[in-house]
Amino acid sequence: MTDDATVPGARAQDEVAELLSDLIRIDTTNTGSTATSAGERVAAEWVAGKLDEVGIPSVIHESERGRASLVARIPGADRSRPALLVHGHLDVVPADPAEWSVHPFSGEERDGYIWGRGAVDMKDMDAMVLALVRDWARTGVRPDRDIVLAFVADEEAGGKLGAHYLVDEHPDLLEGCTEAISEVGGFSITVRDDLRLYLVQTAEKGLAWMRLTAGGRPGHGSFVHDDNAVTRLCEAVARIGAHRFPLTLTPPMRQFLAAVEDAYGIEIDPAEPELALARLGSISRMIGAALRNTANPTMLDAGYKANVIPGTASATVDGRFLYGEEEEFERQLAALIGEGVQREWLVHDQAVETTFDGPLVDQMVTALKAEDDGARPVPFTMSGGTDAKSFQRLGMRCFGFSPLRLPADLDFASLFHGIDERVPVESLQFGVRVLDRFLRSA
């Protein structure tokens, strides 16, 4: 427990780990199908209960049975100012208990960490925000402007049944929001004891999940066969998987590379920036993927018997394109796919980018530096995607700002959708303190 209960955010720091553990124990696995997904309604009702305990009203809306999202509004002191959206998703990707050191839905606290699926992506941010607003309600804190909270479903499958649904069907709940913060930003990379880069997400790649289907003449597996759907598909998949898309330096990544040059005292070759990024350790995989478009085959499906050549074969490919690169990406992709293979979009959503400036960014910088005098916030492009794609459609500037001061030796990037996902309790408490400073006056 903290020593001084009058310290701003003190009670929030005390309860954030417990809230995260409880939320992890609610299995909200999103398989991509409503029939086999679970727990989002239970989690939304749990959040509603925690808000109701301190007098914060909320509403829950379902896009499909059980696919629930919650929205609440905390009135600010100046109701004439535009509102700020703080959004987080409640769903998580699947986890196999046999692969983990602890059960992925145990929420166990061990060795100073909270373990479990969602500890990093992104129930940690959900818990930090929930702990903070509960503390505000108890102590009478009122932020400078309206803060809208959205705890949503279905982010891990593209957001159609969560954030997209809210934007399309209930935009009134988000009325007045001009800026937003959420996941995958605000975390630290240690350069040396007195310097840490805090990566603030100002851009993210677009989503282009696709199914490729090849057709051919079915027949007996023992015959000579020159019209084989499996062969045609595999040739296309191999071309895509082996292709390295051209380097494209977007404005956020130019700023990021300049910050790395300055922090490490090195010169980065703009033609081969990945060589320098190796200095950043495991996070370089995430950062490096934001320097070019990508397309990775992830699933294959063909045939039903060893001695039967099937008439069709299909593959799933995870494509991601940089802001401003969508048309060029699709042109390059079409050339790689070639003739005789059809492409169907499974999820197709925009890339998002904003600038690293303005009063909101200034407040992020101030809040981080107040809690860590070695902090140097820098913008970056996230290689994956978030619900910012949906909320940007309402004209919001979207940032990834889920502040965590991380141990220098923690392989943070591997924890996203990884085995033994976990987050330090001290990092959660740091995040609560930063968010308290930031959201009061943002």
Coordinates of N, CA and C in Angstrom, one line a residue, residues 25-185:
R25 N -9.0 -12.7 -15.5 CA -9.7 -14.0 -15.1 C -11.0 -14.1 -15.9
I26 N -11.5 -13.1 -16.5 CA -12.6 -13.1 -17.4 C -12.1 -13.5 -18.8
D27 N -12.3 -14.7 -19.2 CA -11.8 -15.2 -20.5 C -12.6 -14.5 -21.6
T28 N -12.0 -13.6 -22.3 CA -12.6 -12.8 -23.4 C -12.0 -13.2 -24.7
T29 N -11.7 -14.4 -24.9 CA -11.1 -14.9 -26.2 C -11.9 -14.6 -27.4
N30 N -11.3 -13.9 -28.3 CA -11.9 -13.6 -29.6 C -11.3 -14.5 -30.7
T31 N -12.1 -15.5 -31.2 CA -11.7 -16.4 -32.2 C -11.9 -15.9 -33.6
G32 N -12.6 -14.7 -33.7 CA -13.0 -14.2 -35.0 C -14.5 -14.6 -35.3
S33 N -15.1 -15.4 -34.5 CA -16.5 -15.9 -34.7 C -17.3 -15.7 -33.5
T34 N -18.4 -15.1 -33.6 CA -19.3 -14.9 -32.4 C -19.7 -16.3 -31.8
A35 N -19.8 -17.3 -32.6 CA -20.2 -18.6 -32.1 C -19.2 -19.2 -31.1
T36 N -17.9 -18.9 -31.3 CA -16.9 -19.5 -30.4 C -16.2 -18.5 -29.6
S37 N -16.5 -17.2 -29.7 CA -15.9 -16.2 -28.8 C -16.6 -16.2 -27.5
A38 N -16.0 -15.6 -26.5 CA -16.6 -15.6 -25.2 C -16.2 -14.4 -24.3
G39 N -17.1 -14.1 -23.4 CA -16.7 -13.3 -22.3 C -16.8 -11.8 -22.4
E40 N -17.0 -11.2 -23.6 CA -17.0 -9.8 -23.8 C -18.2 -9.1 -23.0
R41 N -19.4 -9.8 -23.0 CA -20.5 -9.2 -22.2 C -20.2 -9.3 -20.7
V42 N -19.6 -10.4 -20.3 CA -19.3 -10.5 -18.9 C -18.3 -9.4 -18.5
A43 N -17.3 -9.2 -19.3 CA -16.3 -8.2 -19.0 C -16.9 -6.8 -19.0
A44 N -17.7 -6.5 -19.9 CA -18.4 -5.2 -20.0 C -19.2 -4.9 -18.8
E45 N -20.0 -6.0 -18.3 CA -20.8 -5.8 -17.1 C -19.9 -5.7 -15.9
W46 N -18.8 -6.3 -15.9 CA -17.8 -6.2 -14.8 C -17.3 -4.8 -14.7
V47 N -16.9 -4.2 -15.8 CA -16.5 -2.8 -15.9 C -17.6 -1.9 -15.4
A48 N -18.8 -2.1 -15.9 CA -20.0 -1.3 -15.5 C -20.2 -1.3 -14.0
G49 N -20.0 -2.5 -13.4 CA -20.2 -2.6 -12.0 C -19.1 -1.8 -11.2
K50 N -17.9 -1.9 -11.7 CA -16.8 -1.1 -11.0 C -17.0 0.4 -11.1
L51 N -17.6 0.8 -12.3 CA -17.9 2.2 -12.4 C -19.1 2.6 -11.6
D52 N -20.1 1.8 -11.5 CA -21.3 2.0 -10.7 C -21.0 2.1 -9.3
E53 N -20.0 1.4 -8.8 CA -19.6 1.4 -7.4 C -19.2 2.8 -6.9
V54 N -18.7 3.6 -7.8 CA -18.2 5.0 -7.5 C -19.1 6.1 -8.1
G55 N -20.3 5.6 -8.6 CA -21.2 6.6 -9.1 C -21.0 7.1 -10.6
I56 N -20.3 6.3 -11.4 CA -20.1 6.7 -12.8 C -21.0 5.9 -13.6
P57 N -22.0 6.5 -14.3 CA -23.0 5.7 -15.1 C -22.4 5.3 -16.4
S58 N -22.9 4.3 -17.0 CA -22.3 3.8 -18.3 C -23.5 3.1 -19.0
V59 N -23.2 2.9 -20.3 CA -24.2 2.2 -21.1 C -23.5 1.1 -21.9
I60 N -24.2 0.0 -22.1 CA -23.6 -1.2 -22.8 C -24.5 -1.4 -24.1
H61 N -23.8 -1.6 -25.2 CA -24.5 -1.9 -26.4 C -23.9 -3.2 -27.0
E62 N -24.7 -4.1 -27.6 CA -24.3 -5.3 -28.2 C -24.5 -5.2 -29.7
S63 N -23.4 -5.5 -30.5 CA -23.5 -5.6 -31.9 C -24.1 -6.9 -32.4
E64 N -23.8 -8.0 -31.7 CA -24.3 -9.3 -31.8 C -24.4 -9.8 -30.4
R65 N -25.2 -10.9 -30.2 CA -25.4 -11.5 -28.9 C -24.0 -11.7 -28.2
G66 N -23.8 -11.1 -27.0 CA -22.6 -11.3 -26.3 C -21.4 -10.4 -26.7
R67 N -21.5 -9.7 -27.8 CA -20.4 -8.9 -28.3 C -20.7 -7.4 -27.8
A68 N -20.3 -7.2 -26.6 CA -20.7 -6.0 -25.9 C -19.6 -5.0 -25.8
S69 N -20.0 -3.7 -25.9 CA -19.1 -2.6 -25.7 C -19.7 -1.6 -24.7
L70 N -18.9 -0.9 -23.9 CA -19.4 0.0 -22.8 C -18.8 1.4 -23.1
V71 N -19.7 2.4 -22.9 CA -19.3 3.8 -23.0 C -19.7 4.5 -21.7
A72 N -18.8 5.4 -21.2 CA -19.2 6.3 -20.1 C -18.6 7.6 -20.4
R73 N -19.2 8.6 -19.8 CA -18.7 10.0 -20.0 C -18.4 10.6 -18.6
I74 N -17.3 11.2 -18.4 CA -16.9 11.9 -17.1 C -16.9 13.3 -17.4
P75 N -17.9 14.1 -16.9 CA -18.0 15.5 -17.2 C -16.7 16.3 -16.8
G76 N -16.3 17.2 -17.6 CA -15.1 18.1 -17.3 C -15.5 19.4 -16.7
A77 N -14.6 20.1 -16.2 CA -14.9 21.4 -15.7 C -15.3 22.4 -16.7
D78 N -14.8 22.3 -17.9 CA -15.1 23.2 -19.0 C -15.8 22.4 -20.1
R79 N -17.2 22.4 -20.0 CA -18.0 21.6 -21.0 C -18.0 22.2 -22.4
S80 N -17.4 23.4 -22.6 CA -17.3 24.0 -23.9 C -16.2 23.4 -24.7
R81 N -15.2 22.8 -24.0 CA -14.1 22.2 -24.7 C -14.4 20.9 -25.4
P82 N -13.7 20.6 -26.5 CA -13.9 19.2 -27.1 C -13.5 18.1 -26.1
A83 N -14.2 17.0 -26.2 CA -13.9 15.9 -25.3 C -12.7 15.0 -25.8
L84 N -12.2 14.3 -24.9 CA -11.1 13.4 -25.2 C -11.6 11.9 -25.0
L85 N -11.4 11.1 -26.0 CA -11.8 9.7 -25.9 C -10.6 8.8 -25.4
V86 N -10.9 8.0 -24.4 CA -9.9 7.0 -23.9 C -10.5 5.7 -24.2
H87 N -9.9 4.9 -25.1 CA -10.6 3.6 -25.5 C -9.6 2.5 -25.3
G88 N -10.2 1.3 -25.0 CA -9.5 0.1 -24.8 C -10.4 -1.1 -25.1
H89 N -9.8 -2.1 -25.6 CA -10.6 -3.3 -26.0 C -10.6 -4.3 -24.9
L90 N -11.6 -5.1 -24.7 CA -11.8 -6.1 -23.7 C -11.5 -7.5 -24.2
D91 N -11.4 -7.7 -25.5 CA -11.2 -9.0 -26.0 C -9.7 -9.3 -26.1
V92 N -9.3 -10.6 -26.2 CA -8.0 -11.0 -26.3 C -7.9 -12.1 -27.3
V93 N -6.6 -12.4 -27.8 CA -6.4 -13.5 -28.7 C -6.4 -14.8 -27.9
P94 N -6.6 -15.9 -28.6 CA -6.6 -17.2 -27.9 C -5.2 -17.5 -27.3
A95 N -5.3 -18.4 -26.3 CA -4.1 -18.8 -25.6 C -4.2 -20.3 -25.2
D96 N -3.1 -21.0 -25.4 CA -3.1 -22.5 -25.1 C -2.4 -22.7 -23.8
P97 N -3.2 -23.1 -22.7 CA -2.6 -23.2 -21.4 C -1.3 -24.1 -21.4
A98 N -1.3 -25.1 -22.3 CA -0.2 -26.1 -22.3 C 1.2 -25.4 -22.6
E99 N 1.1 -24.2 -23.2 CA 2.3 -23.5 -23.6 C 2.8 -22.5 -22.6
W100 N 2.0 -22.3 -21.5 CA 2.3 -21.2 -20.6 C 2.9 -21.7 -19.3
S101 N 3.7 -20.8 -18.6 CA 4.2 -21.2 -17.3 C 3.1 -21.1 -16.2
V102 N 2.1 -20.2 -16.4 CA 1.0 -20.1 -15.6 C -0.3 -20.2 -16.5
H103 N -1.4 -20.5 -15.9 CA -2.6 -20.5 -16.7 C -2.9 -19.1 -17.3
P104 N -3.1 -19.0 -18.6 CA -3.3 -17.7 -19.2 C -4.4 -16.9 -18.7
F105 N -5.4 -17.5 -18.0 CA -6.5 -16.7 -17.5 C -6.5 -16.8 -16.0
S106 N -5.4 -16.9 -15.4 CA -5.3 -17.0 -13.9 C -5.1 -15.6 -13.3
G107 N -4.5 -14.6 -14.1 CA -4.3 -13.3 -13.5 C -3.3 -13.4 -12.4
E108 N -2.4 -14.3 -12.4 CA -1.5 -14.6 -11.2 C -0.5 -13.5 -11.1
E109 N -0.3 -13.1 -9.8 CA 0.8 -12.1 -9.5 C 2.0 -13.0 -9.1
R110 N 3.1 -12.8 -9.8 CA 4.3 -13.6 -9.5 C 5.6 -12.8 -9.9
D111 N 6.5 -12.7 -9.0 CA 7.8 -12.1 -9.2 C 7.6 -10.6 -9.6
G112 N 6.6 -9.9 -9.1 CA 6.4 -8.5 -9.3 C 5.7 -8.3 -10.6
Y113 N 5.1 -9.3 -11.3 CA 4.4 -9.2 -12.5 C 3.0 -9.7 -12.4
I114 N 2.1 -9.2 -13.2 CA 0.7 -9.8 -13.4 C 0.8 -10.5 -14.7
W115 N 0.5 -11.8 -14.6 CA 0.6 -12.7 -15.7 C -0.8 -13.1 -16.3
G116 N -0.8 -13.2 -17.6 CA -2.1 -13.7 -18.2 C -2.3 -13.1 -19.6
R117 N -3.2 -13.7 -20.3 CA -3.6 -13.2 -21.6 C -4.3 -11.8 -21.5
G118 N -3.7 -10.8 -22.1 CA -4.3 -9.5 -22.0 C -3.5 -8.6 -21.1
A119 N -2.5 -9.1 -20.4 CA -1.8 -8.3 -19.4 C -1.1 -7.1 -20.1
V120 N -0.7 -7.3 -21.4 CA -0.1 -6.3 -22.2 C -1.0 -5.8 -23.3
D121 N -1.9 -6.7 -23.8 CA -2.7 -6.3 -25.0 C -4.2 -6.7 -24.7
M122 N -5.0 -5.7 -24.1 CA -4.5 -4.5 -23.5 C -5.3 -4.2 -22.2
K123 N -5.5 -5.3 -21.5 CA -6.2 -5.1 -20.2 C -5.4 -4.3 -19.2
D124 N -4.1 -4.2 -19.4 CA -3.3 -3.3 -18.5 C -3.8 -1.9 -18.6
M125 N -4.0 -1.4 -19.8 CA -4.5 0.0 -20.0 C -5.9 0.1 -19.5
D126 N -6.8 -0.9 -19.7 CA -8.1 -0.9 -19.2 C -8.1 -0.8 -17.7
A127 N -7.2 -1.5 -17.0 CA -7.2 -1.5 -15.6 C -6.6 -0.2 -15.0
M128 N -5.6 0.4 -15.7 CA -5.1 1.7 -15.3 C -6.1 2.8 -15.3
V129 N -6.9 2.8 -16.4 CA -7.9 3.8 -16.6 C -9.0 3.6 -15.6
L130 N -9.4 2.4 -15.4 CA -10.5 2.1 -14.5 C -10.1 2.5 -13.1
A131 N -8.9 2.1 -12.7 CA -8.4 2.4 -11.3 C -8.4 3.9 -11.1
L132 N -7.9 4.6 -12.2 CA -7.8 6.1 -12.0 C -9.1 6.8 -11.9
V133 N -10.1 6.5 -12.8 CA -11.4 7.2 -12.7 C -12.1 6.8 -11.4
R134 N -11.9 5.6 -10.9 CA -12.6 5.3 -9.7 C -12.0 6.1 -8.5
D135 N -10.7 6.3 -8.6 CA -10.0 7.2 -7.6 C -10.5 8.6 -7.7
W136 N -10.6 9.1 -8.9 CA -11.2 10.5 -9.1 C -12.6 10.6 -8.5
A137 N -13.4 9.6 -8.8 CA -14.8 9.7 -8.3 C -14.8 9.8 -6.8
R138 N -14.0 9.0 -6.1 CA -13.9 8.9 -4.7 C -13.4 10.3 -4.1
T139 N -12.5 10.9 -4.8 CA -11.8 12.1 -4.2 C -12.3 13.4 -4.8
G140 N -13.3 13.3 -5.7 CA -13.9 14.5 -6.2 C -13.1 15.2 -7.3
V141 N -12.1 14.5 -7.9 CA -11.4 15.1 -9.0 C -12.2 15.3 -10.3
R142 N -12.1 16.5 -10.9 CA -12.9 16.7 -12.1 C -11.8 17.1 -13.2
P143 N -11.8 16.4 -14.3 CA -10.8 16.8 -15.3 C -11.2 18.1 -16.0
D144 N -10.2 18.7 -16.7 CA -10.5 20.0 -17.3 C -11.6 19.9 -18.4
R145 N -11.6 18.8 -19.1 CA -12.7 18.6 -20.1 C -13.3 17.2 -20.0
D146 N -14.4 17.0 -20.8 CA -15.0 15.7 -20.7 C -14.1 14.6 -21.2
I147 N -14.1 13.5 -20.4 CA -13.3 12.3 -20.8 C -14.4 11.2 -21.1
V148 N -14.3 10.7 -22.3 CA -15.2 9.6 -22.7 C -14.5 8.3 -22.6
L149 N -15.0 7.4 -21.9 CA -14.4 6.0 -21.8 C -15.1 5.1 -22.7
A150 N -14.4 4.3 -23.5 CA -15.0 3.2 -24.3 C -14.2 1.9 -24.1
F151 N -14.8 0.9 -23.6 CA -14.3 -0.4 -23.4 C -15.0 -1.3 -24.4
V152 N -14.3 -1.7 -25.4 CA -15.0 -2.2 -26.6 C -14.7 -3.7 -26.9
A153 N -15.5 -4.3 -27.7 CA -15.4 -5.7 -28.1 C -14.6 -5.8 -29.5
D154 N -14.1 -6.9 -29.8 CA -13.8 -7.4 -31.2 C -12.6 -6.7 -31.8
E155 N -11.7 -6.0 -31.0 CA -10.6 -5.3 -31.7 C -9.7 -6.3 -32.3
E156 N -9.5 -7.5 -31.7 CA -8.6 -8.5 -32.2 C -9.0 -9.1 -33.5
A157 N -10.2 -8.9 -34.0 CA -10.7 -9.4 -35.3 C -11.0 -8.2 -36.2
G158 N -10.5 -7.0 -35.9 CA -10.7 -5.9 -36.8 C -11.7 -4.9 -36.4
G159 N -12.4 -5.2 -35.3 CA -13.3 -4.2 -34.7 C -14.7 -4.0 -35.3
K160 N -15.1 -4.8 -36.2 CA -16.4 -4.6 -36.9 C -17.5 -4.7 -35.8
L161 N -17.4 -5.6 -34.8 CA -18.4 -5.8 -33.9 C -18.2 -4.9 -32.6
G162 N -17.2 -4.1 -32.6 CA -16.9 -3.3 -31.4 C -16.8 -1.8 -31.8
A163 N -15.6 -1.3 -32.0 CA -15.4 0.2 -32.3 C -16.2 0.6 -33.6
H164 N -16.1 -0.2 -34.6 CA -16.8 0.1 -35.9 C -18.3 0.2 -35.6
Y165 N -18.8 -0.7 -34.8 CA -20.2 -0.7 -34.5 C -20.6 0.6 -33.8
L166 N -19.8 1.0 -32.8 CA -20.1 2.2 -32.0 C -20.1 3.4 -33.0
V167 N -19.1 3.5 -33.8 CA -19.0 4.6 -34.7 C -20.2 4.7 -35.7
D168 N -20.6 3.5 -36.2 CA -21.7 3.5 -37.2 C -23.1 3.7 -36.6
E169 N -23.3 3.0 -35.4 CA -24.6 2.9 -34.8 C -24.9 3.9 -33.6
H170 N -23.8 4.2 -32.9 CA -24.0 5.1 -31.7 C -23.0 6.2 -31.6
P171 N -22.8 7.0 -32.7 CA -21.9 8.1 -32.7 C -22.2 9.2 -31.7
D172 N -23.5 9.2 -31.3 CA -23.9 10.2 -30.3 C -23.1 10.0 -29.0
L173 N -22.8 8.8 -28.7 CA -22.0 8.5 -27.4 C -20.6 9.1 -27.4
L174 N -20.1 9.4 -28.6 CA -18.8 10.0 -28.8 C -18.8 11.4 -29.2
E175 N -20.0 12.0 -29.0 CA -20.2 13.4 -29.5 C -19.1 14.4 -28.8
G176 N -18.5 15.2 -29.7 CA -17.6 16.2 -29.2 C -16.1 15.7 -29.0
C177 N -15.9 14.4 -29.2 CA -14.5 13.9 -29.1 C -13.7 14.3 -30.3
T178 N -12.6 15.0 -30.1 CA -11.8 15.4 -31.2 C -10.4 14.7 -31.2
E179 N -10.1 14.1 -30.0 CA -8.8 13.4 -29.9 C -9.0 12.1 -29.1
A180 N -8.1 11.2 -29.2 CA -8.2 9.9 -28.5 C -6.9 9.3 -28.2
I181 N -6.8 8.6 -27.1 CA -5.6 7.8 -26.8 C -6.0 6.3 -26.5
S182 N -5.1 5.4 -26.8 CA -5.3 4.0 -26.5 C -4.0 3.3 -26.4
E183 N -3.9 2.1 -26.9 CA -2.8 1.2 -26.7 C -1.6 1.4 -27.6
V184 N -0.6 0.6 -27.2 CA 0.7 0.4 -28.0 C 1.4 1.8 -28.2
G185 N 1.6 2.4 -27.1 CA 2.4 3.7 -27.1 C 2.6 4.1 -25.7

